[in-house]
Amino acid sequence: MEFRDLKQQYQLHKTEIDNAIQNVLTKVNFIQGKQVSLLEEVLAQYVGVKHCITCANGTDALQLALMAWKIGAGDAVFVPDFTFFSSGEVVPLVGATPVFVDIDKDTYNISPKSLEIAIEYVLKNTNLNPKVIIAVDLFGQPADFDKIMQIAEKYNLFILEDAAQGFGGKIGKKKACSFGDIATTSFFPAKPLGCYGDGGAVFTNNDAWADLIRSYRVHGKGMDKYDNVRIGMNSRLDTIQAAVLLEKIKFFNEEIEKCNQIAEEYTRFLKDIVKTPIVRDGMYSSWAQYTICFHNSKEREQAMKFFKENSIPTAVYYRKPMHMQQAFKGYKFTKLEYGDTQMVCDSCMSIPMHAYLEFSDVEKIIKAVVRSKQ
Ligand SMILES: *Cc1c(COP(=O)(O)O)cnc(C)c1O
């Protein structure tokens, strides 16, 4: 049993994917081949936004967005305390200050209430200018954008939606990557829409920001890449990855559908045994992870040991709150509280979740959770 089964996915779609890669090899158009611009059109249409700009990875995508907004020294950027390191890492990279915000333990996403407390705190107690909220669609469920948008409006902040794990999710009919003023995703292999290496993309409806990001991703190009009008990056998606993604997007919705069936099954049988993820009304998750919480860390470690003995893979996303990471030790706001994040870091465990999981495996996993507690 695999935690995320990329082998089966490849075997099932081998012919189309091999042909797509072979086609790039024959044409040797490895950088900015026509598949890259075609993929950008397909993804923009899929999400329902005007511009998709692909880039080298999901971390660069976040950085490119902050660069387009000229975020830098003296600016405060609000980031959930429970997320992958990248969501916070990009903030000091552009010279700004990350302010970590507690999550809602039911959804694992940024808590709008804690967000407003953090913004007020920064306004009253620091010289920083609040500029951006990075709202992460963690584990696949879109963040609480209704409330986040109200807060953004009240304090005049940009919303950067980090949908590295949320691609394929929805609120009502509106897709993830359409909620932020700018949104980003990652095509790292294990993400909901993964390629065969590193890759990422930026989404926006704003023409000026899209133009800037297209320039920044190729060394701040002007008329062409040898006319450099600003300091940029080298952050392109290569043609082979675009070709793979053009094949994988064709069966992507079906995969997410299957993940939702598995999640329903997990929740049905586990909700009275452990804390299961709560998907809010109107929300549709892409189920990048299915993450449960035990009573405490001892119970979690016991379960992990039991799963290991039974050859069922598990993972802990994430053991450490962002504000506790050594790399962020210069950005501590000791008056802000992180109770839900700490509780989740101490007690959470993710169980296998992918579209190729057999229902017999799902049953085995459910039984293992139950037995691990006995
Ligand atoms: C994976 C991930 C990223 C970074 O994506 P890469 O392509 O690995 O750079 C950013 N944010 C979140 C929430 C992620 O899970």
mmCIF file of N, CA and C in Angstrom, residues 4 11-12 25 161 197:
data_model
loop_
_atom_site.group_PDB
_atom_site.id
_atom_site.type_symbol
_atom_site.label_atom_id
_atom_site.label_comp_id
_atom_site.label_asym_id
_atom_site.label_seq_id
_atom_site.Cartn_x
_atom_site.Cartn_y
_atom_site.Cartn_z
ATOM 1 N N ARG A 4 0.791 7.821 -1.264
ATOM 2 C CA ARG A 4 0.197 8.412 -2.479
ATOM 3 C C ARG A 4 0.748 7.599 -3.639
ATOM 4 N N GLN A 11 1.236 3.720 -14.560
ATOM 5 C CA GLN A 11 0.995 2.472 -15.304
ATOM 6 C C GLN A 11 -0.327 2.538 -16.070
ATOM 7 N N LEU A 12 -1.324 3.155 -15.450
ATOM 8 C CA LEU A 12 -2.656 3.235 -16.052
ATOM 9 C C LEU A 12 -2.672 4.169 -17.268
ATOM 10 N N LEU A 25 10.876 15.226 -26.624
ATOM 11 C CA LEU A 25 12.249 14.790 -26.920
ATOM 12 C C LEU A 25 12.545 14.902 -28.413
ATOM 13 N N GLU A 161 -3.587 33.472 -2.265
ATOM 14 C CA GLU A 161 -4.085 32.118 -1.983
ATOM 15 C C GLU A 161 -3.010 31.097 -2.332
ATOM 16 N N GLY A 197 8.496 16.088 -11.649
ATOM 17 C CA GLY A 197 9.646 16.861 -11.200
ATOM 18 C C GLY A 197 9.081 18.041 -10.436
#
